[in-house]
PDB file of C-alpha atoms and ligand atoms in Angstrom:
ATOM      1  CA  UNK A   1       0.000   0.000   0.000  1.00  0.00           C
ATOM      2  CA  UNK A   2       1.216   3.457  -0.857  1.00  0.00           C
ATOM      3  CA  UNK A   3       1.253   5.677   2.216  1.00  0.00           C
ATOM      4  CA  UNK A   4       1.882   9.365   2.537  1.00  0.00           C
ATOM      5  CA  UNK A   5       5.289   9.076   4.163  1.00  0.00           C
ATOM      6  CA  UNK A   6       8.091   9.703   1.699  1.00  0.00           C
ATOM      7  CA  UNK A   7      10.749   7.018   1.478  1.00  0.00           C
ATOM      8  CA  UNK A   8      12.822   9.255  -0.766  1.00  0.00           C
ATOM      9  CA  UNK A   9      13.108  13.047  -0.665  1.00  0.00           C
ATOM     10  CA  UNK A  10      15.171  14.677  -3.391  1.00  0.00           C
ATOM     11  CA  UNK A  11      15.537  18.342  -2.634  1.00  0.00           C
ATOM     12  CA  UNK A  12      16.869  20.861  -5.136  1.00  0.00           C
ATOM     13  CA  UNK A  13      19.796  18.831  -6.451  1.00  0.00           C
ATOM     14  CA  UNK A  14      22.094  20.104  -9.173  1.00  0.00           C
ATOM     15  CA  UNK A  15      24.889  18.149 -10.833  1.00  0.00           C
ATOM     16  CA  UNK A  16      27.504  19.460 -13.244  1.00  0.00           C
ATOM     17  CA  UNK A  17      30.210  17.718 -15.254  1.00  0.00           C
ATOM     18  CA  UNK A  18      32.566  20.532 -16.196  1.00  0.00           C
ATOM     19  CA  UNK A  19      30.391  22.806 -18.299  1.00  0.00           C
ATOM     20  CA  UNK A  20      27.558  20.292 -18.679  1.00  0.00           C
ATOM     21  CA  UNK A  21      24.609  20.772 -16.344  1.00  0.00           C
ATOM     22  CA  UNK A  22      23.269  17.235 -16.070  1.00  0.00           C
ATOM     23  CA  UNK A  23      20.703  18.158 -13.374  1.00  0.00           C
ATOM     24  CA  UNK A  24      19.315  21.548 -12.416  1.00  0.00           C
ATOM     25  CA  UNK A  25      17.400  22.063  -9.171  1.00  0.00           C
ATOM     26  CA  UNK A  26      15.543  18.755  -9.278  1.00  0.00           C
ATOM     27  CA  UNK A  27      13.044  18.268  -6.460  1.00  0.00           C
ATOM     28  CA  UNK A  28      10.608  15.399  -5.917  1.00  0.00           C
ATOM     29  CA  UNK A  29       9.402  12.862  -3.335  1.00  0.00           C
ATOM     30  CA  UNK A  30       8.618   9.194  -3.657  1.00  0.00           C
ATOM     31  CA  UNK A  31       6.095   7.774  -1.183  1.00  0.00           C
ATOM     32  CA  UNK A  32       6.548   4.464   0.607  1.00  0.00           C
ATOM     33  CA  UNK A  33       5.145   1.674  -1.540  1.00  0.00           C
ATOM     34  CA  UNK A  34       4.906   3.741  -4.694  1.00  0.00           C
ATOM     35  CA  UNK A  35       5.809   2.663  -8.224  1.00  0.00           C
ATOM     36  CA  UNK A  36       7.314   5.868  -9.568  1.00  0.00           C
ATOM     37  CA  UNK A  37       8.653   6.289 -13.095  1.00  0.00           C
ATOM     38  CA  UNK A  38      11.065   8.768 -14.610  1.00  0.00           C
ATOM     39  CA  UNK A  39      10.847   9.477 -18.328  1.00  0.00           C
ATOM     40  CA  UNK A  40      12.606  11.898 -20.651  1.00  0.00           C
ATOM     41  CA  UNK A  41      14.623  11.995 -23.864  1.00  0.00           C
ATOM     42  CA  UNK A  42      18.186  10.685 -24.224  1.00  0.00           C
ATOM     43  CA  UNK A  43      20.632  12.767 -22.257  1.00  0.00           C
ATOM     44  CA  UNK A  44      17.900  14.314 -20.084  1.00  0.00           C
ATOM     45  CA  UNK A  45      19.742  13.327 -16.899  1.00  0.00           C
ATOM     46  CA  UNK A  46      17.701  10.292 -15.841  1.00  0.00           C
ATOM     47  CA  UNK A  47      20.661   7.978 -15.163  1.00  0.00           C
ATOM     48  CA  UNK A  48      22.566  10.831 -13.517  1.00  0.00           C
ATOM     49  CA  UNK A  49      19.623  11.327 -11.171  1.00  0.00           C
ATOM     50  CA  UNK A  50      19.543   7.637 -10.270  1.00  0.00           C
ATOM     51  CA  UNK A  51      23.296   7.775  -9.713  1.00  0.00           C
ATOM     52  CA  UNK A  52      22.859  10.683  -7.296  1.00  0.00           C
ATOM     53  CA  UNK A  53      20.227   8.710  -5.389  1.00  0.00           C
ATOM     54  CA  UNK A  54      22.325   5.536  -5.195  1.00  0.00           C
ATOM     55  CA  UNK A  55      25.495   7.474  -4.346  1.00  0.00           C
ATOM     56  CA  UNK A  56      27.563   6.923  -7.482  1.00  0.00           C
ATOM     57  CA  UNK A  57      27.496  10.630  -8.247  1.00  0.00           C
ATOM     58  CA  UNK A  58      27.630  13.501  -5.740  1.00  0.00           C
ATOM     59  CA  UNK A  59      25.466  16.465  -6.632  1.00  0.00           C
ATOM     60  CA  UNK A  60      27.179  19.822  -6.099  1.00  0.00           C
ATOM     61  CA  UNK A  61      23.995  21.190  -4.557  1.00  0.00           C
ATOM     62  CA  UNK A  62      20.916  19.886  -2.819  1.00  0.00           C
ATOM     63  CA  UNK A  63      20.123  17.020  -0.508  1.00  0.00           C
ATOM     64  CA  UNK A  64      18.716  13.500  -0.608  1.00  0.00           C
ATOM     65  CA  UNK A  65      16.928  11.820   2.270  1.00  0.00           C
ATOM     66  CA  UNK A  66      16.138   8.138   2.468  1.00  0.00           C
ATOM     67  CA  UNK A  67      13.618   7.038   5.090  1.00  0.00           C
ATOM     68  CA  UNK A  68      13.995  10.448   6.703  1.00  0.00           C
ATOM     69  CA  UNK A  69      17.775  10.129   6.976  1.00  0.00           C
ATOM     70  CA  UNK A  70      20.202  12.443   5.209  1.00  0.00           C
ATOM     71  CA  UNK A  71      22.234  10.286   2.778  1.00  0.00           C
ATOM     72  CA  UNK A  72      23.691  12.916   0.420  1.00  0.00           C
ATOM     73  CA  UNK A  73      27.277  12.294   1.527  1.00  0.00           C
ATOM     74  CA  UNK A  74      27.021   8.547   2.103  1.00  0.00           C
ATOM     75  CA  UNK A  75      28.850   5.979  -0.024  1.00  0.00           C
ATOM     76  CA  UNK A  76      26.874   3.679  -2.345  1.00  0.00           C
ATOM     77  CA  UNK A  77      27.618   0.724  -0.041  1.00  0.00           C
ATOM     78  CA  UNK A  78      26.277   2.510   2.984  1.00  0.00           C
ATOM     79  CA  UNK A  79      23.081   3.373   1.081  1.00  0.00           C
ATOM     80  CA  UNK A  80      22.753  -0.257  -0.017  1.00  0.00           C
ATOM     81  CA  UNK A  81      23.023  -1.334   3.617  1.00  0.00           C
ATOM     82  CA  UNK A  82      20.226   1.087   4.479  1.00  0.00           C
ATOM     83  CA  UNK A  83      18.016  -0.609   1.889  1.00  0.00           C
ATOM     84  CA  UNK A  84      18.609   0.749  -1.603  1.00  0.00           C
ATOM     85  CA  UNK A  85      18.998  -1.729  -4.457  1.00  0.00           C
ATOM     86  CA  UNK A  86      19.591  -0.934  -8.110  1.00  0.00           C
ATOM     87  CA  UNK A  87      20.082  -2.233 -11.613  1.00  0.00           C
ATOM     88  CA  UNK A  88      22.132  -0.576 -14.332  1.00  0.00           C
ATOM     89  CA  UNK A  89      21.279   0.669 -17.814  1.00  0.00           C
ATOM     90  CA  UNK A  90      24.226  -1.316 -19.155  1.00  0.00           C
ATOM     91  CA  UNK A  91      24.292  -4.782 -17.687  1.00  0.00           C
ATOM     92  CA  UNK A  92      26.679  -5.184 -14.803  1.00  0.00           C
ATOM     93  CA  UNK A  93      26.817  -8.915 -14.132  1.00  0.00           C
ATOM     94  CA  UNK A  94      29.916 -11.017 -13.604  1.00  0.00           C
ATOM     95  CA  UNK A  95      29.862 -12.692 -17.002  1.00  0.00           C
ATOM     96  CA  UNK A  96      32.062 -15.655 -16.003  1.00  0.00           C
ATOM     97  CA  UNK A  97      30.088 -16.500 -12.861  1.00  0.00           C
ATOM     98  CA  UNK A  98      26.943 -18.583 -12.574  1.00  0.00           C
ATOM     99  CA  UNK A  99      23.520 -17.047 -12.079  1.00  0.00           C
ATOM    100  CA  UNK A 100      23.397 -18.295  -8.490  1.00  0.00           C
ATOM    101  CA  UNK A 101      26.822 -16.849  -7.695  1.00  0.00           C
ATOM    102  CA  UNK A 102      25.863 -13.514  -9.226  1.00  0.00           C
ATOM    103  CA  UNK A 103      22.841 -13.407  -6.953  1.00  0.00           C
ATOM    104  CA  UNK A 104      24.887 -14.456  -3.920  1.00  0.00           C
ATOM    105  CA  UNK A 105      27.211 -11.515  -4.629  1.00  0.00           C
ATOM    106  CA  UNK A 106      24.148  -9.305  -4.213  1.00  0.00           C
ATOM    107  CA  UNK A 107      23.666 -10.699  -0.722  1.00  0.00           C
ATOM    108  CA  UNK A 108      27.310 -10.640   0.164  1.00  0.00           C
ATOM    109  CA  UNK A 109      27.435  -7.575   2.296  1.00  0.00           C
ATOM    110  CA  UNK A 110      24.457  -8.827   4.305  1.00  0.00           C
ATOM    111  CA  UNK A 111      26.615 -11.755   5.389  1.00  0.00           C
ATOM    112  CA  UNK A 112      28.492 -11.270   8.632  1.00  0.00           C
ATOM    113  CA  UNK A 113      30.886 -14.039   7.736  1.00  0.00           C
ATOM    114  CA  UNK A 114      32.056 -12.905   4.346  1.00  0.00           C
ATOM    115  CA  UNK A 115      35.243 -13.936   2.612  1.00  0.00           C
ATOM    116  CA  UNK A 116      37.329 -11.548   4.733  1.00  0.00           C
ATOM    117  CA  UNK A 117      36.554 -13.111   8.070  1.00  0.00           C
ATOM    118  CA  UNK A 118      34.831 -16.290   6.910  1.00  0.00           C
ATOM    119  CA  UNK A 119      37.849 -18.504   7.565  1.00  0.00           C
ATOM    120  CA  UNK A 120      37.895 -17.597  11.226  1.00  0.00           C
ATOM    121  CA  UNK A 121      34.320 -18.591  11.811  1.00  0.00           C
ATOM    122  CA  UNK A 122      33.939 -21.354   9.340  1.00  0.00           C
ATOM    123  CA  UNK A 123      33.205 -24.010  11.931  1.00  0.00           C
ATOM    124  CA  UNK A 124      30.769 -21.759  13.733  1.00  0.00           C
ATOM    125  CA  UNK A 125      27.929 -19.801  12.264  1.00  0.00           C
ATOM    126  CA  UNK A 126      29.313 -19.365   8.792  1.00  0.00           C
ATOM    127  CA  UNK A 127      27.974 -22.555   7.293  1.00  0.00           C
ATOM    128  CA  UNK A 128      24.523 -21.971   8.724  1.00  0.00           C
ATOM    129  CA  UNK A 129      24.596 -18.406   7.509  1.00  0.00           C
ATOM    130  CA  UNK A 130      25.685 -19.489   4.053  1.00  0.00           C
ATOM    131  CA  UNK A 131      22.763 -21.931   3.950  1.00  0.00           C
ATOM    132  CA  UNK A 132      20.293 -19.264   4.970  1.00  0.00           C
ATOM    133  CA  UNK A 133      21.579 -16.941   2.282  1.00  0.00           C
ATOM    134  CA  UNK A 134      21.384 -19.693  -0.323  1.00  0.00           C
ATOM    135  CA  UNK A 135      17.772 -20.333   0.633  1.00  0.00           C
ATOM    136  CA  UNK A 136      16.935 -16.654   0.290  1.00  0.00           C
ATOM    137  CA  UNK A 137      18.694 -16.572  -3.074  1.00  0.00           C
ATOM    138  CA  UNK A 138      16.717 -19.645  -4.160  1.00  0.00           C
ATOM    139  CA  UNK A 139      13.448 -17.882  -3.208  1.00  0.00           C
ATOM    140  CA  UNK A 140      14.318 -15.046  -5.542  1.00  0.00           C
ATOM    141  CA  UNK A 141      15.335 -17.479  -8.262  1.00  0.00           C
ATOM    142  CA  UNK A 142      11.954 -19.207  -7.984  1.00  0.00           C
ATOM    143  CA  UNK A 143      10.067 -15.949  -7.969  1.00  0.00           C
ATOM    144  CA  UNK A 144      11.820 -14.676 -11.105  1.00  0.00           C
ATOM    145  CA  UNK A 145      11.455 -18.089 -12.771  1.00  0.00           C
ATOM    146  CA  UNK A 146      15.133 -18.577 -13.492  1.00  0.00           C
ATOM    147  CA  UNK A 147      15.639 -21.937 -11.734  1.00  0.00           C
ATOM    148  CA  UNK A 148      16.411 -23.636 -15.025  1.00  0.00           C
ATOM    149  CA  UNK A 149      19.440 -21.388 -15.551  1.00  0.00           C
ATOM    150  CA  UNK A 150      20.686 -21.097 -11.978  1.00  0.00           C
ATOM    151  CA  UNK A 151      23.894 -23.015 -12.774  1.00  0.00           C
ATOM    152  CA  UNK A 152      24.426 -21.351 -16.153  1.00  0.00           C
ATOM    153  CA  UNK A 153      27.288 -18.953 -16.659  1.00  0.00           C
ATOM    154  CA  UNK A 154      25.746 -15.472 -16.886  1.00  0.00           C
ATOM    155  CA  UNK A 155      27.705 -14.440 -19.965  1.00  0.00           C
ATOM    156  CA  UNK A 156      26.184 -17.249 -22.039  1.00  0.00           C
ATOM    157  CA  UNK A 157      22.556 -16.154 -21.483  1.00  0.00           C
ATOM    158  CA  UNK A 158      20.306 -14.138 -23.758  1.00  0.00           C
ATOM    159  CA  UNK A 159      20.072 -10.417 -23.116  1.00  0.00           C
ATOM    160  CA  UNK A 160      16.532 -10.671 -21.732  1.00  0.00           C
ATOM    161  CA  UNK A 161      17.549 -13.339 -19.235  1.00  0.00           C
ATOM    162  CA  UNK A 162      20.618 -11.408 -18.164  1.00  0.00           C
ATOM    163  CA  UNK A 163      18.390  -8.411 -17.412  1.00  0.00           C
ATOM    164  CA  UNK A 164      16.260 -10.691 -15.263  1.00  0.00           C
ATOM    165  CA  UNK A 165      19.300 -12.036 -13.412  1.00  0.00           C
ATOM    166  CA  UNK A 166      20.420  -8.481 -12.779  1.00  0.00           C
ATOM    167  CA  UNK A 167      17.034  -7.735 -11.264  1.00  0.00           C
ATOM    168  CA  UNK A 168      17.390 -10.857  -9.117  1.00  0.00           C
ATOM    169  CA  UNK A 169      20.728  -9.636  -7.840  1.00  0.00           C
ATOM    170  CA  UNK A 170      19.266  -6.264  -6.857  1.00  0.00           C
ATOM    171  CA  UNK A 171      16.267  -7.934  -5.220  1.00  0.00           C
ATOM    172  CA  UNK A 172      18.595 -10.262  -3.324  1.00  0.00           C
ATOM    173  CA  UNK A 173      19.365  -7.403  -0.958  1.00  0.00           C
ATOM    174  CA  UNK A 174      15.677  -7.251  -0.067  1.00  0.00           C
ATOM    175  CA  UNK A 175      15.817  -3.504  -0.567  1.00  0.00           C
ATOM    176  CA  UNK A 176      13.069  -1.150   0.602  1.00  0.00           C
ATOM    177  CA  UNK A 177      13.741   0.958  -2.469  1.00  0.00           C
ATOM    178  CA  UNK A 178      14.508  -0.562  -5.864  1.00  0.00           C
ATOM    179  CA  UNK A 179      16.081   1.728  -8.476  1.00  0.00           C
ATOM    180  CA  UNK A 180      15.724   0.379 -12.020  1.00  0.00           C
ATOM    181  CA  UNK A 181      17.466   1.957 -15.010  1.00  0.00           C
ATOM    182  CA  UNK A 182      15.615   0.882 -18.164  1.00  0.00           C
ATOM    183  CA  UNK A 183      14.770  -2.661 -17.028  1.00  0.00           C
ATOM    184  CA  UNK A 184      13.017  -3.440 -20.317  1.00  0.00           C
ATOM    185  CA  UNK A 185      15.411  -1.900 -22.809  1.00  0.00           C
ATOM    186  CA  UNK A 186      16.252  -4.234 -25.693  1.00  0.00           C
ATOM    187  CA  UNK A 187      13.605  -6.801 -24.756  1.00  0.00           C
ATOM    188  CA  UNK A 188      10.962  -8.322 -26.977  1.00  0.00           C
ATOM    189  CA  UNK A 189       7.276  -7.885 -26.161  1.00  0.00           C
ATOM    190  CA  UNK A 190       6.942 -11.113 -24.209  1.00  0.00           C
ATOM    191  CA  UNK A 191      10.044 -10.416 -22.149  1.00  0.00           C
ATOM    192  CA  UNK A 192       8.754  -6.910 -21.432  1.00  0.00           C
ATOM    193  CA  UNK A 193       5.410  -8.256 -20.238  1.00  0.00           C
ATOM    194  CA  UNK A 194       7.179 -10.703 -17.930  1.00  0.00           C
ATOM    195  CA  UNK A 195       9.446  -7.995 -16.583  1.00  0.00           C
ATOM    196  CA  UNK A 196       6.497  -5.650 -15.969  1.00  0.00           C
ATOM    197  CA  UNK A 197       4.737  -8.404 -14.033  1.00  0.00           C
ATOM    198  CA  UNK A 198       7.797  -9.084 -11.860  1.00  0.00           C
ATOM    199  CA  UNK A 199       8.190  -5.394 -11.101  1.00  0.00           C
ATOM    200  CA  UNK A 200       4.513  -5.065 -10.152  1.00  0.00           C
ATOM    201  CA  UNK A 201       4.718  -8.147  -7.925  1.00  0.00           C
ATOM    202  CA  UNK A 202       7.871  -6.895  -6.211  1.00  0.00           C
ATOM    203  CA  UNK A 203       6.048  -3.643  -5.589  1.00  0.00           C
ATOM    204  CA  UNK A 204       2.701  -5.046  -4.472  1.00  0.00           C
ATOM    205  CA  UNK A 205       3.548  -8.374  -2.870  1.00  0.00           C
ATOM    206  CA  UNK A 206       7.116  -7.880  -1.698  1.00  0.00           C
ATOM    207  CA  UNK A 207       6.390  -4.303  -0.591  1.00  0.00           C
ATOM    208  CA  UNK A 208       9.299  -2.710  -2.429  1.00  0.00           C
ATOM    209  CA  UNK A 209       9.064   0.924  -3.455  1.00  0.00           C
ATOM    210  CA  UNK A 210      10.168   1.190  -7.086  1.00  0.00           C
ATOM    211  CA  UNK A 211      11.756   4.093  -8.963  1.00  0.00           C
ATOM    212  CA  UNK A 212      12.030   3.109 -12.619  1.00  0.00           C
ATOM    213  CA  UNK A 213      13.527   4.839 -15.634  1.00  0.00           C
ATOM    214  CA  UNK A 214      11.899   3.493 -18.774  1.00  0.00           C
ATOM    215  CA  UNK A 215      11.446   4.569 -22.390  1.00  0.00           C
ATOM    216  CA  UNK A 216       8.533   2.264 -23.196  1.00  0.00           C
ATOM    217  CA  UNK A 217       5.597   4.615 -22.659  1.00  0.00           C
ATOM    218  CA  UNK A 218       3.030   1.824 -22.838  1.00  0.00           C
ATOM    219  CA  UNK A 219       4.578   0.035 -19.880  1.00  0.00           C
ATOM    220  CA  UNK A 220       5.245   3.250 -17.959  1.00  0.00           C
ATOM    221  CA  UNK A 221       1.662   4.454 -18.244  1.00  0.00           C
ATOM    222  CA  UNK A 222       0.302   1.016 -17.524  1.00  0.00           C
ATOM    223  CA  UNK A 223       2.121   0.194 -14.295  1.00  0.00           C
ATOM    224  CA  UNK A 224       3.225   3.497 -12.709  1.00  0.00           C
ATOM    225  CA  UNK A 225       1.379   5.281  -9.951  1.00  0.00           C
ATOM    226  CA  UNK A 226       3.145   8.553 -10.691  1.00  0.00           C
ATOM    227  CA  UNK A 227       5.434   9.721 -13.458  1.00  0.00           C
ATOM    228  CA  UNK A 228       8.043  12.466 -13.582  1.00  0.00           C
ATOM    229  CA  UNK A 229       9.364  13.983 -16.810  1.00  0.00           C
ATOM    230  CA  UNK A 230      12.958  15.160 -17.008  1.00  0.00           C
ATOM    231  CA  UNK A 231      14.177  17.352 -19.843  1.00  0.00           C
ATOM    232  CA  UNK A 232      17.614  18.963 -20.054  1.00  0.00           C
ATOM    233  CA  UNK A 233      18.178  18.099 -16.408  1.00  0.00           C
ATOM    234  CA  UNK A 234      14.986  19.757 -15.191  1.00  0.00           C
ATOM    235  CA  UNK A 235      11.860  18.274 -13.676  1.00  0.00           C
ATOM    236  CA  UNK A 236       9.301  19.651 -16.160  1.00  0.00           C
ATOM    237  CA  UNK A 237       6.224  17.653 -15.154  1.00  0.00           C
ATOM    238  CA  UNK A 238       5.083  15.252 -12.478  1.00  0.00           C
ATOM    239  CA  UNK A 239       1.731  13.582 -11.963  1.00  0.00           C
ATOM    240  CA  UNK A 240      -0.576  10.641 -12.498  1.00  0.00           C
ATOM    241  CA  UNK A 241      -0.089   8.742 -15.779  1.00  0.00           C
ATOM    242  CA  UNK A 242      -3.291  10.284 -17.199  1.00  0.00           C
ATOM    243  CA  UNK A 243      -2.126  13.781 -16.408  1.00  0.00           C
ATOM    244  CA  UNK A 244       1.283  13.146 -17.954  1.00  0.00           C
ATOM    245  CA  UNK A 245      -0.331  11.726 -21.112  1.00  0.00           C
ATOM    246  CA  UNK A 246      -2.249  15.011 -21.486  1.00  0.00           C
ATOM    247  CA  UNK A 247       0.876  17.089 -21.008  1.00  0.00           C
ATOM    248  CA  UNK A 248       1.626  19.006 -24.220  1.00  0.00           C
ATOM    249  CA  UNK A 249       5.352  18.427 -24.036  1.00  0.00           C
ATOM    250  CA  UNK A 250       4.898  14.689 -23.562  1.00  0.00           C
ATOM    251  CA  UNK A 251       2.429  14.497 -26.431  1.00  0.00           C
ATOM    252  CA  UNK A 252       4.844  16.216 -28.771  1.00  0.00           C
ATOM    253  CA  UNK A 253       7.959  14.411 -27.632  1.00  0.00           C
ATOM    254  CA  UNK A 254       6.640  10.883 -27.206  1.00  0.00           C
ATOM    255  CA  UNK A 255       3.357  10.394 -28.913  1.00  0.00           C
ATOM    256  CA  UNK A 256       4.198  12.140 -32.177  1.00  0.00           C
ATOM    257  CA  UNK A 257       1.182  14.408 -31.801  1.00  0.00           C
ATOM    258  CA  UNK A 258       1.557  18.007 -32.891  1.00  0.00           C
ATOM    259  CA  UNK A 259      -0.997  20.767 -32.814  1.00  0.00           C
ATOM    260  CA  UNK A 260      -1.838  20.355 -36.547  1.00  0.00           C
ATOM    261  CA  UNK A 261      -2.620  16.661 -36.043  1.00  0.00           C
ATOM    262  CA  UNK A 262      -4.896  17.508 -33.157  1.00  0.00           C
ATOM    263  CA  UNK A 263      -6.703  20.157 -35.178  1.00  0.00           C
ATOM    264  CA  UNK A 264      -7.207  17.716 -38.047  1.00  0.00           C
ATOM    265  CA  UNK A 265      -8.486  15.158 -35.591  1.00  0.00           C
ATOM    266  CA  UNK A 266     -11.155  17.544 -34.374  1.00  0.00           C
ATOM    267  CA  UNK A 267     -12.351  18.359 -37.904  1.00  0.00           C
ATOM    268  CA  UNK A 268     -12.563  14.675 -38.752  1.00  0.00           C
TER     269      UNK A 268
HETATM  270  N1  ATP B   1      30.201  10.525 -15.883  1.00  0.00           N
HETATM  271  C1  ATP B   1      29.877  11.539 -16.699  1.00  0.00           C
HETATM  272  N2  ATP B   1      30.824  12.406 -17.130  1.00  0.00           N
HETATM  273  C2  ATP B   1      30.504  13.450 -17.937  1.00  0.00           C
HETATM  274  N3  ATP B   1      29.257  13.703 -18.376  1.00  0.00           N
HETATM  275  C3  ATP B   1      28.280  12.872 -17.991  1.00  0.00           C
HETATM  276  C4  ATP B   1      28.532  11.736 -17.140  1.00  0.00           C
HETATM  277  N4  ATP B   1      27.363  11.082 -16.913  1.00  0.00           N
HETATM  278  C5  ATP B   1      26.427  11.769 -17.602  1.00  0.00           C
HETATM  279  N5  ATP B   1      26.969  12.830 -18.247  1.00  0.00           N
HETATM  280  C6  ATP B   1      26.247  13.814 -19.075  1.00  0.00           C
HETATM  281  O1  ATP B   1      25.088  14.209 -18.378  1.00  0.00           O
HETATM  282  C7  ATP B   1      23.992  14.349 -19.256  1.00  0.00           C
HETATM  283  C8  ATP B   1      22.849  13.429 -18.818  1.00  0.00           C
HETATM  284  O2  ATP B   1      23.214  12.067 -19.068  1.00  0.00           O
HETATM  285  P1  ATP B   1      22.383  10.834 -18.526  1.00  0.00           P
HETATM  286  O3  ATP B   1      23.168   9.617 -18.850  1.00  0.00           O
HETATM  287  O4  ATP B   1      22.052  11.075 -17.116  1.00  0.00           O
HETATM  288  O5  ATP B   1      21.070  10.917 -19.426  1.00  0.00           O
HETATM  289  P2  ATP B   1      19.858   9.878 -19.571  1.00  0.00           P
HETATM  290  O6  ATP B   1      18.616  10.672 -19.405  1.00  0.00           O
HETATM  291  O7  ATP B   1      20.059   8.713 -18.685  1.00  0.00           O
HETATM  292  O8  ATP B   1      19.972   9.435 -21.105  1.00  0.00           O
HETATM  293  P3  ATP B   1      19.626   8.006 -21.808  1.00  0.00           P
HETATM  294  O9  ATP B   1      18.140   7.996 -22.037  1.00  0.00           O
HETATM  295  O10 ATP B   1      20.376   8.083 -23.091  1.00  0.00           O
HETATM  296  O11 ATP B   1      20.107   6.924 -20.916  1.00  0.00           O
HETATM  297  C9  ATP B   1      24.513  14.045 -20.655  1.00  0.00           C
HETATM  298  O12 ATP B   1      24.863  15.252 -21.271  1.00  0.00           O
HETATM  299  C10 ATP B   1      25.735  13.192 -20.367  1.00  0.00           C
HETATM  300  O13 ATP B   1      26.682  13.310 -21.403  1.00  0.00           O
HETATM  301 MG1   MG B   2      20.287   6.716 -18.966  1.00  0.00          MG
END
């Protein structure tokens, strides 16, 4: 259920790369439990914004709060520990490792007995802990219907399946907030439908708040509760899918509708 409490508060952030202003005074909130999408043309600053939220980039101005806590200066790892998970626009799996191992990497920092101190505790809790983590990983594998490829080497899989494994790895952290950068890019229709269903289930049944960048307007309008439009690094519109669909800028930029077409439509 979407409540009124924000899980994410982005307040007036600006990000520059030399002379390029990637983000200018971007402000928005995401409520707990929401499925929130970010759209905008190539180069609009969508990935940069996600990178500021996850801690990869540091905005020169503004602040970001996660669950009421100031995180603007925190490292990506620290934010992950607090409950942020993410996927990348360009796949970031370990190509030579199996699907299961890729997912276990996602859980790694949740493990007290990791490879640094594991040897010391191996005869104690480590084995039990490893088993617990494997079980959790297997739950995610079942949910995302990738059991048949769990022992496959990630690099040998189709693009659509690799995207799904990447989602599994992000979900493995059981994040409160899931940041997805174009989860359906390059997929065929069937793969997109599957992916949309997984994202909705993670949101509704697993209780994860989702912030998703996506170019496929059909999917965005279908599954999002609210949508924000970025253009040249600025938040130019924000609202319910219906409201965004009526937005003149969105109509021109995405739906190929210009004023002449609309006028003709009325005459006809
Ligand atoms: N690490 C970086 N160094 C320099 N410039 C960058 C860097 N990352 C992003 N930019 C610039 O910031 C601007 C926004 O890029 P960004 O990747 O955030 O856009 P986007 O909306 O995700 O685009 P796309 O839809 O193509 O993924 C672009 O002008 C880009 O060249
Ligand atoms: Mg991008």
